mmCIF file of C-alpha atoms in Angstrom:
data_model
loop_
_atom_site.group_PDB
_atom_site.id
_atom_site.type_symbol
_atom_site.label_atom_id
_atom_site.label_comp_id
_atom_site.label_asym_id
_atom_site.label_seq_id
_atom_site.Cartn_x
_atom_site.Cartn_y
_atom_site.Cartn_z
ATOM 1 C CA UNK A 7 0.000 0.000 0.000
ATOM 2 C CA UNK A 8 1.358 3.166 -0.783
ATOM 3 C CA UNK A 9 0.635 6.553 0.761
ATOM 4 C CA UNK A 10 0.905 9.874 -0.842
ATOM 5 C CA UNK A 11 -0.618 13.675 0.183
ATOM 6 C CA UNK A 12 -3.302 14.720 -1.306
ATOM 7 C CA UNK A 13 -5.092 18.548 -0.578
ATOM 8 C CA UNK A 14 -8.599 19.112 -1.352
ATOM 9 C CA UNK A 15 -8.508 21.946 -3.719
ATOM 10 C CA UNK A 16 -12.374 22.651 -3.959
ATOM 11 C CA UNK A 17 -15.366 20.875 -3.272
ATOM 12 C CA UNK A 18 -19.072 21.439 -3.579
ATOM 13 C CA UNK A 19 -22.416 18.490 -3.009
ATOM 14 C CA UNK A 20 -21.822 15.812 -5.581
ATOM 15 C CA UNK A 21 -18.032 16.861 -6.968
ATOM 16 C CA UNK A 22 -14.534 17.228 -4.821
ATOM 17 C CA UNK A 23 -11.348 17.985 -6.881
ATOM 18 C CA UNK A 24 -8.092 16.829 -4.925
ATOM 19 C CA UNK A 25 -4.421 17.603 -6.295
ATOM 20 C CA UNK A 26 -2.184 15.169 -5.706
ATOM 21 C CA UNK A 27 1.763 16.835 -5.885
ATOM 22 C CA UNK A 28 2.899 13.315 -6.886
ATOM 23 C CA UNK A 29 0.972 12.633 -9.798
ATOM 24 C CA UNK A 30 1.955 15.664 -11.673
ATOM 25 C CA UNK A 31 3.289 14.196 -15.080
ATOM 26 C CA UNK A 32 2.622 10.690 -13.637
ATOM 27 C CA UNK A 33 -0.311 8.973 -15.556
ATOM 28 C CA UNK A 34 0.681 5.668 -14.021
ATOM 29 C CA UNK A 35 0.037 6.895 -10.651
ATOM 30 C CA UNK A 36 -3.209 9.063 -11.479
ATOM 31 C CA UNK A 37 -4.810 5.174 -13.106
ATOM 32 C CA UNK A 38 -3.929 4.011 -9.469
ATOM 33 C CA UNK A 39 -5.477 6.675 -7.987
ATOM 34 C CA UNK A 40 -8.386 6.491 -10.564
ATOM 35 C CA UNK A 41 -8.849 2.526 -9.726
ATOM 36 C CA UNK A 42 -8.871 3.237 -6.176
ATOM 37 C CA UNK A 43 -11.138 5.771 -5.969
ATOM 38 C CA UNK A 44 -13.483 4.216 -8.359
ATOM 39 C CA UNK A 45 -14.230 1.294 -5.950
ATOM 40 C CA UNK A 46 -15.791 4.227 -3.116
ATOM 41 C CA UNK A 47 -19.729 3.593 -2.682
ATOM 42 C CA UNK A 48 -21.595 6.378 -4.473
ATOM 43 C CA UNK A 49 -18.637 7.530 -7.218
ATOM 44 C CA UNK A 50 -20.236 7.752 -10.269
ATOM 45 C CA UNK A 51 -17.441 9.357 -12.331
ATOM 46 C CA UNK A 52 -13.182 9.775 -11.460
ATOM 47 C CA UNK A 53 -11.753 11.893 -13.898
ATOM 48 C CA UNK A 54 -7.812 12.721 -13.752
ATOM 49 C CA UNK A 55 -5.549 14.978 -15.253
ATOM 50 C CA UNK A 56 -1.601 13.989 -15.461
ATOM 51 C CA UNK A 57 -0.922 17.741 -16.004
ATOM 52 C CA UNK A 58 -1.858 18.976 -13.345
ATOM 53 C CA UNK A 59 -2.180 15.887 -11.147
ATOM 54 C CA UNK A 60 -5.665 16.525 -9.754
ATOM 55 C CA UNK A 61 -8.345 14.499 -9.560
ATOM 56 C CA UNK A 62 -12.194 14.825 -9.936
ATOM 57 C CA UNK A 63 -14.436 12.604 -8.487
ATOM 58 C CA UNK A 64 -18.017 13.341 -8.863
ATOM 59 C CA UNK A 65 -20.128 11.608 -6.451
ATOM 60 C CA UNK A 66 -24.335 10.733 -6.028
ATOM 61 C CA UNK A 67 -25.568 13.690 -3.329
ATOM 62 C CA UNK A 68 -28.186 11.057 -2.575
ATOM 63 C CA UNK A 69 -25.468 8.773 -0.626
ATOM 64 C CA UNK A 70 -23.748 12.011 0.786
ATOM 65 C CA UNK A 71 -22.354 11.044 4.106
ATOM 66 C CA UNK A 72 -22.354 7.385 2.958
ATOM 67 C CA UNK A 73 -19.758 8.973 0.179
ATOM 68 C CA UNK A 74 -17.813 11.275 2.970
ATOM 69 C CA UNK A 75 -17.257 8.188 5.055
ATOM 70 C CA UNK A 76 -15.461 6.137 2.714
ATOM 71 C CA UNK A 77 -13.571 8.798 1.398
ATOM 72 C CA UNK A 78 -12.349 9.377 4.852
ATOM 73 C CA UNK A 79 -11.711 5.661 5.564
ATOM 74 C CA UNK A 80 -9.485 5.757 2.172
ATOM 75 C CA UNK A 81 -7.277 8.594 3.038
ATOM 76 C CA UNK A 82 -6.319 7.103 5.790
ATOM 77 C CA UNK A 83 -8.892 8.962 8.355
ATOM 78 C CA UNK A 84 -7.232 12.312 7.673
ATOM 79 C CA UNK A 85 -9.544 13.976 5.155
ATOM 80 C CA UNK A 86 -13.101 15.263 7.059
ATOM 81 C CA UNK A 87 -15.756 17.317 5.415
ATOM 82 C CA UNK A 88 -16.647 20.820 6.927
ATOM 83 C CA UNK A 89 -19.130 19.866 10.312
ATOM 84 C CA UNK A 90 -21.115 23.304 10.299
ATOM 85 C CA UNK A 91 -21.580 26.386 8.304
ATOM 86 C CA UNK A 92 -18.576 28.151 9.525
ATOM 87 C CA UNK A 93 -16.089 25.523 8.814
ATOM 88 C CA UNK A 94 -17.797 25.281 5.246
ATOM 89 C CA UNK A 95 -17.337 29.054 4.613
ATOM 90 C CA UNK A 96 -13.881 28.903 5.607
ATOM 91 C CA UNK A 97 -12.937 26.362 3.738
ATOM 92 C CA UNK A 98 -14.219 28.570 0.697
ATOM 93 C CA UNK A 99 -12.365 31.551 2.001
ATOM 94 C CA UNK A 100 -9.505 29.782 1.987
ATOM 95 C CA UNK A 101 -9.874 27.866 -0.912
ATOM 96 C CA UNK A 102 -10.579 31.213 -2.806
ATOM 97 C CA UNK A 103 -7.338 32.691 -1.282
ATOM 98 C CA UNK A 104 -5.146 29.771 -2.479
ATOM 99 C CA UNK A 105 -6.255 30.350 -5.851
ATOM 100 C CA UNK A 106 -5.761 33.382 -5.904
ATOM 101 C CA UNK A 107 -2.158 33.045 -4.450
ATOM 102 C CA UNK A 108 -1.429 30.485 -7.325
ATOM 103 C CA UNK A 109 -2.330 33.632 -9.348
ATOM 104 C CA UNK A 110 -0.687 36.636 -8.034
ATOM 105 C CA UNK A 111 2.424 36.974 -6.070
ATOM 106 C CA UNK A 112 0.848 39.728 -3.993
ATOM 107 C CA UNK A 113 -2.096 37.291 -3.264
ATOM 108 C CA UNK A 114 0.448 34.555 -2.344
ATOM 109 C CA UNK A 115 2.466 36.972 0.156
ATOM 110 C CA UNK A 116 -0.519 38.107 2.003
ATOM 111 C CA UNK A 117 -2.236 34.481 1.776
ATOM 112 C CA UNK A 118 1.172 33.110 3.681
ATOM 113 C CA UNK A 119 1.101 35.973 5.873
ATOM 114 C CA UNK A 120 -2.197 35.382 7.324
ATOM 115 C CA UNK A 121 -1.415 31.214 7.179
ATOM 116 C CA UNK A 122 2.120 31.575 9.263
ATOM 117 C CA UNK A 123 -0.277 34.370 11.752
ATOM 118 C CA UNK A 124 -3.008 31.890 12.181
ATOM 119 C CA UNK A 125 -0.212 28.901 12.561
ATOM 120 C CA UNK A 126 1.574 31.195 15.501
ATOM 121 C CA UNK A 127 -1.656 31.625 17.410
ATOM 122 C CA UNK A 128 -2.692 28.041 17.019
ATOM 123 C CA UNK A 129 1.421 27.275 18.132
ATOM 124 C CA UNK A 130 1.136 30.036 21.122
ATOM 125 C CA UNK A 131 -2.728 28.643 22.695
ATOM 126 C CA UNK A 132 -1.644 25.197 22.284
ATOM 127 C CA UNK A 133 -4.221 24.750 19.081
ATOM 128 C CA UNK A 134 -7.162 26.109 20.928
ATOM 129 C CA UNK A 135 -7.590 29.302 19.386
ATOM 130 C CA UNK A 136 -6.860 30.192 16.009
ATOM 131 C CA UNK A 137 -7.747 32.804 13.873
ATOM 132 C CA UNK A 138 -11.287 32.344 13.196
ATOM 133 C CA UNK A 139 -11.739 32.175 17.226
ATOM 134 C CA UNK A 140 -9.652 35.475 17.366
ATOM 135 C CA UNK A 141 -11.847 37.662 14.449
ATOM 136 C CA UNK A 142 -15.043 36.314 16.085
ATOM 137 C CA UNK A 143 -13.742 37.914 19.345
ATOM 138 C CA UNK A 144 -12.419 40.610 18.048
ATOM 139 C CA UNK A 145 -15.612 41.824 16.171
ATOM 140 C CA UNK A 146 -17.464 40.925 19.313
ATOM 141 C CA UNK A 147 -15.595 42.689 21.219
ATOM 142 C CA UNK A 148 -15.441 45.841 18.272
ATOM 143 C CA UNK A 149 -19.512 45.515 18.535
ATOM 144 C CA UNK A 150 -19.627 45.786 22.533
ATOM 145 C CA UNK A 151 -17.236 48.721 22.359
ATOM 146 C CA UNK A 152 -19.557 50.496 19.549
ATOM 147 C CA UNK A 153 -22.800 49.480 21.063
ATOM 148 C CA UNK A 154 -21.528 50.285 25.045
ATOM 149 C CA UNK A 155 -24.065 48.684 27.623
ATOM 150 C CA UNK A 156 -26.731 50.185 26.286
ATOM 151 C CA UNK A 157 -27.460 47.103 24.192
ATOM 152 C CA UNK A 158 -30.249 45.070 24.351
ATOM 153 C CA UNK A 159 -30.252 41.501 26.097
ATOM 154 C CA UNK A 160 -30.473 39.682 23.506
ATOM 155 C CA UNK A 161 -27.700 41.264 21.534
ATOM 156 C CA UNK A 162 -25.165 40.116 24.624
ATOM 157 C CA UNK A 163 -26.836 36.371 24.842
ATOM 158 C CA UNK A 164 -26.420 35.770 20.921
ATOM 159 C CA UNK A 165 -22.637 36.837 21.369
ATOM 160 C CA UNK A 166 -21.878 34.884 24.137
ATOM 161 C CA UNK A 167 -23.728 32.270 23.250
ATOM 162 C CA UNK A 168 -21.578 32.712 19.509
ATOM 163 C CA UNK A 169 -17.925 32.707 21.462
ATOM 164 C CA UNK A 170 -19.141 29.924 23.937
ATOM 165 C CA UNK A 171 -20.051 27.893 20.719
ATOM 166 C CA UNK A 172 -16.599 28.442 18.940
ATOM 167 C CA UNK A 173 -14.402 28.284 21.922
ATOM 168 C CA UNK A 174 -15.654 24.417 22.286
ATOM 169 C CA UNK A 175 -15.157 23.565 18.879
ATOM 170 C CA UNK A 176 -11.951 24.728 19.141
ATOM 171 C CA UNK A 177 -10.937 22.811 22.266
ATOM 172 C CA UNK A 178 -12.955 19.567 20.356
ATOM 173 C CA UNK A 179 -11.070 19.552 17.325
ATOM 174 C CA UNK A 180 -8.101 17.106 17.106
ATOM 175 C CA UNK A 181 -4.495 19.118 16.552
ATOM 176 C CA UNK A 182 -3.526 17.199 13.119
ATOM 177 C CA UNK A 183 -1.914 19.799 10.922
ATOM 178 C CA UNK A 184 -0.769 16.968 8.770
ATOM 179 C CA UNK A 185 -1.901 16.927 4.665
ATOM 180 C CA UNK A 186 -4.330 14.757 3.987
ATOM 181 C CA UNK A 187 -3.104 11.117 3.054
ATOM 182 C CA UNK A 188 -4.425 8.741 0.636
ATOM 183 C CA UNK A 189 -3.784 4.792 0.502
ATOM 184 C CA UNK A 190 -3.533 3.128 -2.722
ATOM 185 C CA UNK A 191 -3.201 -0.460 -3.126
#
């Protein structure tokens, strides 16, 4: 069995396109990959490209989770799909920003910035607050500031209830910074 990184470039209900570094210029590899994803309950079509070494696999949105469970089970338990709507829009954020850092070299420098930030706050709070925890704060704390105490009750529960929320997915997540793995026979 080999093992080889893979990063999920984009993904949206029914189609996930994953680069795989290793398969660039390898179409013996990508027919590997292509067998082994082919086999995954709910694929209904794995196109490849040896160019770039990325691979498309477009899946039934009928067997959804069903799909997301066996795709985790064949990267080796590393690769998760987005749990709630924040994750999600993250993801797209920085999906988005990556593109646009393969683009542009300005992109790219602030993209790296804000990744080596968001790595040292994760590195300083021992992986319990990164920076999505930090702007969620930070505009909560911007909007108490603005608003003063004059603000109605509910206003105060939603945001506490809001950092409450984040601050234990953040101490529920596992610390894996690790790409994204994917076995091949």
């Amino acid at each position: 069995m080999t093992k080889m990184k893979l990063q999920i470039a984009h993904q949206v209900p029914g189609r996930i396109r994953m680069k795989v570094p290793s398969a660039k210029e390898n179409p013996e590899l990508l027919d590997q990959i292509k067998q082994t994803f082919s086999v995954i309950l709910g694929v209904q079509e794995v196109t490849v490209n040896p160019t770039t070494g990325s691979v498309v696999l477009h899946y039934d949105t009928e067997h959804h989770d069903e799909f997301h469970g066996r795709l985790e089970h064949h990267t080796g338990g590393h690769y998760k799909p987005p749990t709630n709507e924040i994750d999600a829009l993250a993801n797209k954020i920085e999906q988005e920003a990556e593109y646009l850092a393969e683009h542009s070299h300005s992109a790219k420098v602030i993209v790296d910035f804000f990744k080596d930030f968001d790595k040292g706050i994760k590195v300083a709070t021992g992986n319990v607050v990164d920076l999505k925890i930090l702007l969620a704060a930070g505009i909560a704390g911007f909007t108490i500031f603005e608003v003063g105490a004059s603000a109605a009750t509910p206003v105060w529960v939603t945001l506490s209830i809001f950092a409450l929320n984040h601050m234990i997915q953040a101490n529920m997540g596992k610390a894996d910074d690790a790409e994204p793995e994917l076995a091949t026979a």
